[in-house]
Short mmCIF file of C-alpha atoms in Angstrom, two decimals:
data_model
loop_
_atom_site.label_atom_id
_atom_site.label_comp_id
_atom_site.label_asym_id
_atom_site.label_seq_id
_atom_site.Cartn_x
_atom_site.Cartn_y
_atom_site.Cartn_z
CA MET A 1 -21.62 -8.33 -11.17
CA SER A 2 -21.16 -5.33 -13.49
CA SER A 3 -17.85 -3.72 -12.70
CA ASP A 4 -17.72 -1.23 -15.59
CA SER A 5 -20.11 1.18 -17.32
CA SER A 6 -18.98 0.56 -20.86
CA SER A 7 -22.36 -0.40 -22.41
CA SER A 8 -24.40 2.32 -23.94
CA SER A 9 -27.48 1.40 -21.83
CA SER A 10 -25.50 2.16 -18.61
CA GLU A 11 -23.51 5.13 -19.75
CA SER A 12 -24.75 7.30 -16.87
CA GLU A 13 -24.42 4.55 -14.19
CA PRO A 14 -21.19 4.31 -12.22
CA SER A 15 -19.37 1.09 -11.91
CA PHE A 16 -19.45 -0.99 -8.75
CA ALA A 17 -15.84 0.01 -8.11
CA THR A 18 -16.79 3.68 -8.45
CA VAL A 19 -19.70 3.48 -5.99
CA LEU A 20 -17.60 1.36 -3.53
CA ALA A 21 -14.92 4.01 -3.76
CA ARG A 22 -17.39 6.79 -3.06
CA LEU A 23 -18.70 4.79 0.03
CA LEU A 24 -15.22 4.34 1.29
CA SER A 25 -14.08 7.91 0.78
CA ASP A 26 -17.27 9.85 1.83
CA ARG A 27 -18.31 9.32 5.43
CA ASN A 28 -21.65 11.06 5.02
CA LEU A 29 -22.55 8.91 2.08
CA ARG A 30 -21.49 5.81 3.91
CA VAL A 31 -23.60 6.69 6.91
CA ALA A 32 -26.55 7.41 4.76
CA PHE A 33 -26.04 4.05 2.99
CA ILE A 34 -25.88 2.09 6.24
CA GLN A 35 -29.00 3.83 7.56
CA ASP A 36 -31.18 3.49 4.41
CA ARG A 37 -29.57 1.88 1.42
CA ARG A 38 -32.71 2.33 -0.78
CA ARG A 39 -32.56 6.07 -0.45
CA VAL A 40 -28.93 6.18 -1.56
CA TYR A 41 -29.71 3.90 -4.49
CA GLU A 42 -32.43 6.39 -5.64
CA ARG A 43 -30.19 9.27 -5.13
CA LEU A 44 -27.37 7.68 -7.22
CA SER A 45 -30.02 6.36 -9.80
CA LEU A 46 -28.46 2.87 -9.55
CA SER A 47 -29.67 -0.07 -11.63
CA ALA A 48 -31.29 -3.15 -10.10
CA THR A 49 -28.10 -5.15 -10.77
CA LEU A 50 -25.87 -2.64 -8.97
CA ARG A 51 -28.39 -2.46 -6.06
CA ARG A 52 -28.23 -6.24 -5.62
CA GLN A 53 -24.44 -6.14 -5.57
CA LEU A 54 -24.44 -3.34 -3.01
CA ASP A 55 -27.06 -5.07 -0.90
CA SER A 56 -24.53 -7.77 -0.17
CA LEU A 57 -22.00 -5.31 1.57
CA ASP A 58 -21.72 -5.79 5.24
CA SER A 59 -22.01 -2.48 7.04
CA GLU A 60 -19.53 -3.20 9.77
CA GLN A 61 -16.93 -4.49 7.28
CA LEU A 62 -17.42 -1.41 5.06
CA GLU A 63 -16.81 0.85 8.03
CA GLN A 64 -13.72 -1.20 8.94
CA GLN A 65 -12.32 -0.94 5.42
CA ALA A 66 -12.95 2.74 5.32
CA ALA A 67 -11.31 3.26 8.69
CA GLY A 68 -8.39 1.13 7.55
CA LEU A 69 -7.76 3.60 4.59
CA ILE A 70 -7.68 6.55 6.97
CA ARG A 71 -5.51 4.69 9.47
CA LYS A 72 -2.86 3.90 6.71
CA ARG A 73 -2.84 7.55 5.67
CA LEU A 74 -2.50 8.59 9.34
CA HIS A 75 0.46 6.28 9.82
CA ALA A 76 2.19 7.60 6.65
CA VAL A 77 1.61 11.23 7.67
CA ARG A 78 2.87 10.48 11.23
CA LEU A 79 6.18 9.17 9.76
CA LEU A 80 6.48 12.45 7.77
CA LEU A 81 5.58 14.73 10.73
CA PRO A 82 6.96 12.85 13.74
CA ALA A 83 7.76 15.98 15.84
CA THR A 84 4.16 17.25 15.33
CA PHE A 85 2.70 13.99 16.48
CA GLU A 86 5.20 13.70 19.40
CA ARG A 87 3.91 17.12 20.74
CA ASN A 88 0.38 16.16 21.23
CA ALA A 89 -0.49 12.82 19.50
CA GLU A 90 -4.07 12.73 20.77
CA SER A 91 -5.12 16.09 19.62
CA VAL A 92 -3.29 15.83 16.30
CA GLN A 93 -4.90 12.40 15.59
CA GLU A 94 -8.31 13.74 16.40
CA VAL A 95 -7.93 16.52 14.01
CA PHE A 96 -6.76 14.13 11.31
CA TRP A 97 -9.66 11.67 11.76
CA GLY A 98 -12.14 14.63 11.51
CA TRP A 99 -10.50 16.08 8.38
CA ALA A 100 -9.09 13.24 6.29
CA ASP A 101 -12.40 12.13 4.93
CA GLY A 102 -12.80 15.37 2.89
CA PHE A 103 -9.33 15.28 1.17
CA TRP A 104 -7.92 12.47 -0.92
CA PRO A 105 -4.51 13.18 -2.30
CA ALA A 106 -3.58 11.47 -5.58
CA GLY A 107 -0.43 10.05 -7.08
CA TYR A 108 2.79 8.52 -5.82
CA ARG A 109 3.53 11.62 -3.71
CA ARG A 110 0.16 11.36 -1.98
CA HIS A 111 1.59 10.84 1.48
CA GLU A 112 3.71 14.06 1.28
CA ILE A 113 0.81 15.98 -0.18
CA ASP A 114 -1.43 14.61 2.60
CA ALA A 115 1.08 15.67 5.23
CA ILE A 116 1.52 19.17 3.78
CA GLU A 117 -2.28 19.79 3.51
CA PHE A 118 -2.76 18.40 7.00
CA GLY A 119 -0.23 20.77 8.28
CA ARG A 120 -2.36 23.65 6.90
CA VAL A 121 -5.36 22.24 8.69
CA LEU A 122 -3.44 22.04 11.93
CA LEU A 123 -2.26 25.63 11.60
CA HIS A 124 -5.92 26.67 11.26
CA ALA A 125 -7.16 24.51 14.07
CA ASP A 126 -4.35 25.43 16.62
CA SER A 127 -1.05 26.66 15.44
CA GLN A 128 0.62 25.21 18.56
CA LEU A 129 -0.04 21.68 17.26
CA LEU A 130 2.20 21.80 14.21
CA ASP A 131 5.90 21.67 14.32
CA ARG A 132 6.51 24.29 11.60
CA SER A 133 10.16 23.40 11.09
CA GLU A 134 9.51 19.94 9.91
CA TRP A 135 6.46 21.02 7.99
CA ASN A 136 8.55 23.67 6.08
CA ARG A 137 11.21 21.06 5.32
CA LEU A 138 8.57 18.75 3.86
CA ARG A 139 7.05 21.59 1.77
CA PHE A 140 10.49 22.57 0.55
CA GLN A 141 11.39 18.98 -0.31
CA LEU A 142 8.34 18.75 -2.54
CA SER A 143 8.95 22.07 -4.21
CA HIS A 144 11.39 23.07 -6.95
CA ALA A 145 12.71 25.93 -4.97
CA TRP A 146 16.47 26.31 -4.30
CA PHE A 147 16.15 28.67 -1.31
CA ARG A 148 13.53 29.43 1.44
CA ALA A 149 13.77 31.21 4.78
CA TYR A 150 11.30 31.17 7.65
CA LEU A 151 11.07 32.81 11.03
CA ILE A 152 9.77 30.30 13.53
CA ARG A 153 8.59 31.07 16.98
CA GLN A 154 9.64 28.18 19.22
CA THR A 155 7.30 27.31 22.03
CA LYS A 156 9.87 27.37 24.83
CA THR A 157 10.02 29.39 27.96
CA PRO A 158 11.11 32.10 27.34
CA PRO A 159 9.96 31.99 23.68
CA LYS A 160 12.62 31.99 21.09
CA LEU A 161 12.73 32.91 17.46
CA SER A 162 14.60 30.76 14.96
CA LEU A 163 15.67 31.52 11.41
CA GLN A 164 15.21 28.37 9.32
CA VAL A 165 17.00 28.47 6.00
CA LEU A 166 16.40 25.70 3.40
CA VAL A 167 18.66 25.38 0.39
CA ARG A 168 19.08 22.89 -2.36
CA ILE A 169 22.59 21.73 -3.02
CA ASP A 170 23.25 19.24 -5.92
CA GLY A 171 19.62 18.73 -6.01
CA GLN A 172 19.40 17.62 -2.30
CA PRO A 173 17.47 19.78 0.25
CA ARG A 174 19.49 20.99 3.21
CA GLN A 175 18.54 22.84 6.30
CA ILE A 176 20.49 25.63 8.13
CA SER A 177 18.93 27.13 11.31
CA TRP A 178 19.98 29.70 13.82
CA THR A 179 18.29 30.71 17.05
CA ILE A 180 18.00 34.45 17.16
CA PHE A 181 16.74 35.28 20.70
CA MET B 1 17.17 -21.31 -8.34
CA ARG B 2 15.13 -20.70 -5.21
CA ARG B 3 15.89 -17.58 -3.32
CA VAL B 4 14.80 -15.62 -0.15
CA GLY B 5 15.24 -11.99 0.38
CA VAL B 6 13.65 -8.79 1.69
CA GLY B 7 11.70 -5.86 0.41
CA TYR B 8 14.23 -3.01 0.05
CA ARG B 9 13.49 -0.17 2.61
CA THR B 10 15.65 2.80 3.23
CA PRO B 11 16.24 1.92 6.96
CA LEU B 12 17.71 -1.45 5.81
CA HIS B 13 20.02 0.13 3.19
CA GLY B 14 23.35 -0.23 4.99
CA TRP B 15 22.70 -3.80 5.91
CA ILE B 16 21.52 -4.69 2.39
CA LEU B 17 24.51 -3.17 0.75
CA ARG B 18 26.85 -5.24 2.98
CA GLN B 19 25.32 -8.14 1.06
CA PRO B 20 24.74 -10.59 3.84
CA PRO B 21 24.72 -14.13 2.50
CA GLU B 22 21.09 -14.55 3.75
CA ILE B 23 19.82 -12.13 1.12
CA GLY B 24 19.49 -14.01 -2.10
CA CYS B 25 17.27 -11.48 -3.82
CA LEU B 26 15.72 -7.97 -3.38
CA GLU B 27 12.26 -6.72 -4.07
CA VAL B 28 12.06 -3.01 -4.87
CA THR B 29 8.75 -1.13 -4.69
CA ALA B 30 8.65 0.92 -7.87
CA GLU B 31 6.97 4.03 -6.45
CA HIS B 32 9.70 4.44 -3.99
CA PHE B 33 12.15 5.09 -6.84
CA PHE B 34 9.89 7.39 -8.97
CA ASP B 35 11.83 10.50 -7.72
CA ASP B 36 15.25 8.96 -8.18
CA PRO B 37 15.11 6.06 -10.63
CA GLU B 38 18.94 5.73 -10.82
CA ALA B 39 18.97 4.74 -7.22
CA VAL B 40 17.90 1.27 -8.40
CA ARG B 41 21.17 0.69 -10.22
CA PRO B 42 23.46 -0.16 -7.26
CA LEU B 43 20.79 -2.61 -6.07
CA ALA B 44 20.53 -4.20 -9.49
CA GLU B 45 24.35 -4.59 -9.65
CA ARG B 46 24.33 -6.49 -6.42
CA PHE B 47 21.15 -8.49 -6.28
CA PRO B 48 18.64 -10.34 -8.54
CA LEU B 49 15.53 -7.93 -8.34
CA MET B 50 11.86 -8.12 -8.42
CA VAL B 51 9.97 -4.90 -9.08
CA HIS B 52 6.76 -4.61 -7.08
CA GLY B 53 4.03 -1.96 -7.90
CA LEU B 54 1.57 -0.35 -5.59
CA GLY B 55 -0.33 2.21 -7.63
CA LEU B 56 -1.15 0.74 -11.05
CA SER B 57 -4.63 -0.21 -9.82
CA LEU B 58 -5.17 -3.04 -12.19
CA GLY B 59 -8.77 -3.63 -10.97
CA SER B 60 -9.99 -0.15 -11.87
CA PRO B 61 -12.36 0.00 -14.77
CA GLY B 62 -11.07 2.09 -17.63
CA PRO B 63 -7.58 2.77 -18.84
CA LEU B 64 -4.52 2.47 -16.67
CA ASP B 65 -2.96 5.76 -15.55
CA ARG B 66 -0.44 6.53 -18.30
CA ASP B 67 2.06 8.49 -16.13
CA THR B 68 2.15 5.82 -13.46
CA LEU B 69 2.68 3.03 -16.08
CA ASP B 70 5.50 4.90 -17.79
CA ARG B 71 7.31 5.57 -14.52
CA PHE B 72 6.85 1.92 -13.55
CA ARG B 73 8.20 0.73 -16.84
CA GLY B 74 11.20 3.05 -16.35
CA ILE B 75 12.05 1.42 -13.07
CA VAL B 76 11.66 -2.01 -14.65
CA GLU B 77 14.15 -1.04 -17.49
CA LEU B 78 16.75 0.04 -14.94
CA ALA B 79 16.23 -2.87 -12.53
CA ASN B 80 16.04 -5.65 -15.21
CA PRO B 81 14.17 -7.82 -12.73
CA LEU B 82 13.44 -11.47 -12.70
CA TRP B 83 9.77 -10.59 -12.84
CA ILE B 84 7.29 -7.69 -11.93
CA SER B 85 4.35 -7.77 -9.56
CA GLU B 86 1.23 -5.86 -8.66
CA HIS B 87 -1.99 -6.57 -6.80
CA VAL B 88 -5.43 -8.05 -7.47
CA ALA B 89 -7.09 -4.85 -6.24
CA PHE B 90 -7.97 -1.33 -7.07
CA THR B 91 -6.66 1.77 -5.47
CA ARG B 92 -8.42 4.50 -7.48
CA THR B 93 -11.32 5.38 -9.68
CA ASP B 94 -11.87 8.34 -11.95
CA GLU B 95 -13.28 10.22 -8.98
CA VAL B 96 -10.86 9.43 -6.20
CA ASP B 97 -7.51 8.00 -5.32
CA LEU B 98 -7.94 5.89 -2.19
CA GLY B 99 -4.27 5.45 -1.96
CA HIS B 100 -4.43 1.81 -0.67
CA LEU B 101 -5.57 -1.54 -1.89
CA ASN B 102 -9.27 -2.50 -2.01
CA PRO B 103 -10.90 -5.70 -3.02
CA LEU B 104 -12.46 -6.72 -6.36
CA VAL B 105 -15.76 -8.54 -6.71
CA PRO B 106 -14.58 -12.11 -7.68
CA SER B 107 -16.66 -12.28 -10.77
CA ARG B 108 -16.08 -12.85 -14.44
CA GLU B 109 -16.82 -9.18 -15.13
CA SER B 110 -14.21 -7.90 -12.70
CA LEU B 111 -11.87 -10.46 -14.24
CA ARG B 112 -12.13 -8.77 -17.62
CA TRP B 113 -10.47 -5.53 -16.43
CA VAL B 114 -7.73 -7.21 -14.44
CA VAL B 115 -6.87 -9.56 -17.28
CA GLU B 116 -6.71 -6.73 -19.76
CA HIS B 117 -4.66 -4.54 -17.60
CA ALA B 118 -2.31 -7.46 -16.48
CA ARG B 119 -1.62 -8.25 -20.22
CA GLN B 120 -0.91 -4.54 -20.94
CA VAL B 121 1.56 -4.20 -18.09
CA ALA B 122 3.33 -7.37 -18.92
CA ASP B 123 3.59 -6.46 -22.65
CA GLU B 124 4.74 -2.98 -22.04
CA CYS B 125 7.38 -3.94 -19.44
CA GLY B 126 8.56 -6.99 -21.31
CA LYS B 127 8.77 -9.09 -18.07
CA PRO B 128 6.70 -11.85 -16.57
CA LEU B 129 4.01 -10.54 -14.30
CA ILE B 130 2.76 -12.05 -11.02
CA LEU B 131 -0.19 -10.74 -9.04
CA GLU B 132 -0.67 -10.63 -5.23
CA ASN B 133 -3.67 -11.49 -3.16
CA ILE B 134 -4.52 -8.60 -0.64
CA THR B 135 -5.97 -8.37 2.86
CA THR B 136 -9.39 -6.82 3.16
CA MET B 137 -11.83 -6.15 5.93
CA LEU B 138 -14.52 -5.99 3.36
CA ARG B 139 -15.47 -9.31 1.85
CA LEU B 140 -17.17 -9.17 -1.53
CA GLU B 141 -19.25 -11.94 -2.93
CA GLY B 142 -19.36 -12.90 -6.53
CA ASP B 143 -19.97 -15.83 -8.79
CA LEU B 144 -16.36 -17.16 -8.15
CA SER B 145 -14.50 -17.92 -4.97
CA GLU B 146 -11.31 -16.04 -4.45
CA PRO B 147 -9.07 -19.03 -5.42
CA GLU B 148 -11.22 -19.70 -8.49
CA PHE B 149 -10.86 -16.00 -9.46
CA LEU B 150 -7.08 -16.15 -9.19
CA ASN B 151 -6.92 -19.38 -11.09
CA ALA B 152 -8.94 -17.85 -13.92
CA LEU B 153 -6.85 -14.72 -13.74
CA CYS B 154 -3.57 -16.54 -14.16
CA GLU B 155 -4.87 -18.67 -16.99
CA GLU B 156 -6.43 -15.81 -18.96
CA ALA B 157 -3.77 -13.27 -18.32
CA ASP B 158 -0.90 -15.72 -18.65
CA CYS B 159 0.58 -14.39 -15.40
CA GLY B 160 1.69 -15.94 -12.14
CA LEU B 161 0.77 -15.48 -8.50
CA LEU B 162 2.47 -13.77 -5.67
CA LEU B 163 0.97 -15.51 -2.69
CA ASP B 164 1.03 -13.35 0.39
CA VAL B 165 0.83 -15.95 3.09
CA THR B 166 0.34 -13.31 5.74
CA ASN B 167 -2.62 -11.81 3.88
CA LEU B 168 -4.10 -15.26 3.45
CA LEU B 169 -3.86 -16.05 7.18
CA ILE B 170 -5.15 -12.67 8.20
CA ASN B 171 -8.17 -12.98 5.90
CA SER B 172 -8.85 -16.52 7.06
CA ARG B 173 -9.03 -15.34 10.65
CA ASN B 174 -11.05 -12.14 10.08
CA HIS B 175 -13.50 -13.93 7.72
CA HIS B 176 -13.49 -17.32 9.42
CA PHE B 177 -12.39 -19.79 6.72
CA ASP B 178 -9.69 -22.45 6.55
CA PRO B 179 -6.52 -21.36 4.73
CA LEU B 180 -5.74 -24.90 3.83
CA ALA B 181 -9.13 -25.41 2.22
CA TRP B 182 -8.46 -22.14 0.31
CA LEU B 183 -5.20 -23.60 -0.87
CA ASP B 184 -6.86 -26.75 -1.90
CA GLN B 185 -8.93 -24.68 -4.38
CA LEU B 186 -5.92 -22.79 -5.73
CA ASN B 187 -3.90 -24.03 -8.76
CA ILE B 188 -0.69 -23.94 -6.67
CA GLN B 189 1.40 -24.20 -9.85
CA HIS B 190 0.71 -20.62 -10.58
CA VAL B 191 2.45 -19.51 -7.37
CA ARG B 192 5.87 -18.16 -8.19
CA GLN B 193 6.76 -16.03 -5.19
CA LEU B 194 5.59 -15.57 -1.52
CA HIS B 195 5.35 -12.58 0.69
CA VAL B 196 5.51 -13.08 4.44
CA VAL B 197 5.75 -10.73 7.46
CA GLY B 198 4.39 -10.84 10.99
CA TYR B 199 0.79 -9.92 11.56
CA THR B 200 -0.71 -7.73 14.35
CA GLU B 201 -3.65 -8.95 16.38
CA GLN B 202 -6.00 -6.37 17.68
CA ASP B 203 -9.35 -6.31 19.58
CA ASP B 204 -11.27 -5.80 16.34
CA GLY B 205 -9.31 -8.11 14.13
CA TRP B 206 -6.09 -9.07 12.58
CA ARG B 207 -4.00 -6.46 10.64
CA ASP B 208 -1.23 -6.40 8.15
CA TYR B 209 0.93 -3.47 9.59
CA HIS B 210 4.10 -5.15 8.32
CA ARG B 211 5.90 -4.47 11.58
CA ALA B 212 6.01 -7.73 13.51
CA PRO B 213 8.31 -10.72 13.49
CA ILE B 214 7.18 -13.91 11.61
CA SER B 215 5.20 -16.14 13.95
CA GLU B 216 5.32 -19.98 14.01
CA ASP B 217 1.94 -20.31 12.38
CA LEU B 218 3.16 -18.23 9.44
CA PHE B 219 6.34 -20.36 9.05
CA THR B 220 4.03 -23.45 9.15
CA LEU B 221 1.80 -21.97 6.36
CA VAL B 222 4.81 -21.08 4.30
CA GLY B 223 5.97 -24.69 4.62
CA GLU B 224 2.55 -25.91 3.57
CA VAL B 225 2.61 -23.80 0.38
CA VAL B 226 6.12 -24.62 -0.52
CA GLY B 227 5.37 -28.28 -0.07
CA ARG B 228 2.50 -28.08 -2.50
CA GLY B 229 4.04 -26.23 -5.38
CA ASP B 230 7.20 -24.84 -7.01
CA VAL B 231 7.80 -21.58 -5.28
CA GLU B 232 10.89 -19.76 -6.60
CA ALA B 233 11.28 -16.88 -4.13
CA ILE B 234 10.12 -15.70 -0.69
CA ILE B 235 10.28 -12.04 0.27
CA ILE B 236 9.99 -10.80 3.91
CA GLU B 237 7.89 -7.62 3.57
CA ARG B 238 8.84 -5.73 6.69
CA ASP B 239 8.03 -2.01 6.54
CA HIS B 240 8.30 -0.66 10.06
CA GLU B 241 9.91 -1.25 13.47
CA PHE B 242 12.84 -3.04 12.00
CA PRO B 243 14.64 -5.50 14.30
CA PRO B 244 18.40 -5.94 14.46
CA ALA B 245 19.90 -7.46 11.39
CA GLU B 246 20.49 -10.74 13.18
CA GLU B 247 16.74 -11.24 13.62
CA LEU B 248 16.00 -10.65 9.98
CA GLU B 249 18.92 -12.91 9.00
CA GLU B 250 17.55 -15.68 11.18
CA GLU B 251 14.11 -15.38 9.58
CA LEU B 252 15.66 -15.54 6.18
CA ARG B 253 17.64 -18.62 7.14
CA ARG B 254 14.47 -20.32 8.37
CA LEU B 255 12.64 -19.48 5.16
CA SER B 256 15.52 -20.63 3.08
CA GLN B 257 15.46 -24.03 4.89
CA LEU B 258 11.76 -24.27 4.04
CA LEU B 259 12.41 -23.44 0.37
CA ASN B 260 15.55 -25.56 0.04
CA PRO B 261 15.11 -28.39 2.50
CA ALA B 262 17.81 -30.50 0.91
CA ALA B 263 20.53 -27.78 1.47
CA PRO B 264 22.68 -27.88 4.53
CA ALA B 265 21.46 -25.67 7.36
CA GLY B 266 23.29 -22.41 8.17
#
């Protein structure tokens, strides 16, 4: 099986790994592939060799592998935003599964980047879902800032406002919070 | 010397630094120290270390990511490990970082990239390299079986194998093959280290969530592997839902007995 595109005759053709990665990361492409592989081959202008290789992929296994990647990301994000998930795990997970396919963070900080970006998505979907305090701490941790202050409306009865102050001391992030009223 | 140990994880820090006699070695995941490499030093002062990579993506066509390799090498220099390890897998392409391990086609053409990258990593780090088998829900067919692929990889890249016994068992159940027949095809002399941790059984298959205690079938499979070859180390790769220290210590004692059957128990 060809796993690279180094030869001049296949310069424009992606490698098998590249196509597999596309299928694993793009739900729409994967669905199209499972429904009609020939059409996807035409769309991607794949060689006969690559088509034979892809013909051997089991659709159910492909879906399971793709779901496994999202599930592992979800687990990592949950560890970074535990209070958010504790509030309303079902709704938060639903938002994650609907969103994750379109955003793939890169690098060794990918889990933190994932959690921060997901926080923005939750704010947009329903601001009540996100625990802003922990999201702010995570953003601060990844930043180079030495000071940040946020007013947070806590969802209690009666509602309270908190001042969350984040500082960096000896390179380590620290939080100081006061409830205002 | 044959050793057993654990993968270093922050929740285990206090227990590990107390240096219980059951811990004979420690495996550190390089990426966990990229933000604070010096944190490896106190571990290196107390334990023989192995450095385990997650993100080098040896199976990706094209050059390795230079930044990741440089950071990895930096951890290796500080840790001075017995050996270094990575996976027979790819995690990223030029277009996307999938973030987790994905299978390679077991073919001579896939082999070329992994061999080239394995040699590069070993050369740049100046340490022996061993490579780990992964779990996968997606089984890829090629002109080699998985054991044949691993044998060829070890011979051509001059590297060893990190046999993840849990991954082997999970794959054998999800893809319906006999793990002992798989082992029969493997050149067991390449196996230098084992990984083991409890698996999770779900409705749609078996999973490697690294959060369960080691079950009897896994201890049996570890014993089978150890009996066939010359394994030097076993690492418990627990990542979540950590049990009390006594339970991990008991697992380590059992693994140590398997690895060193002539030694007195306890």
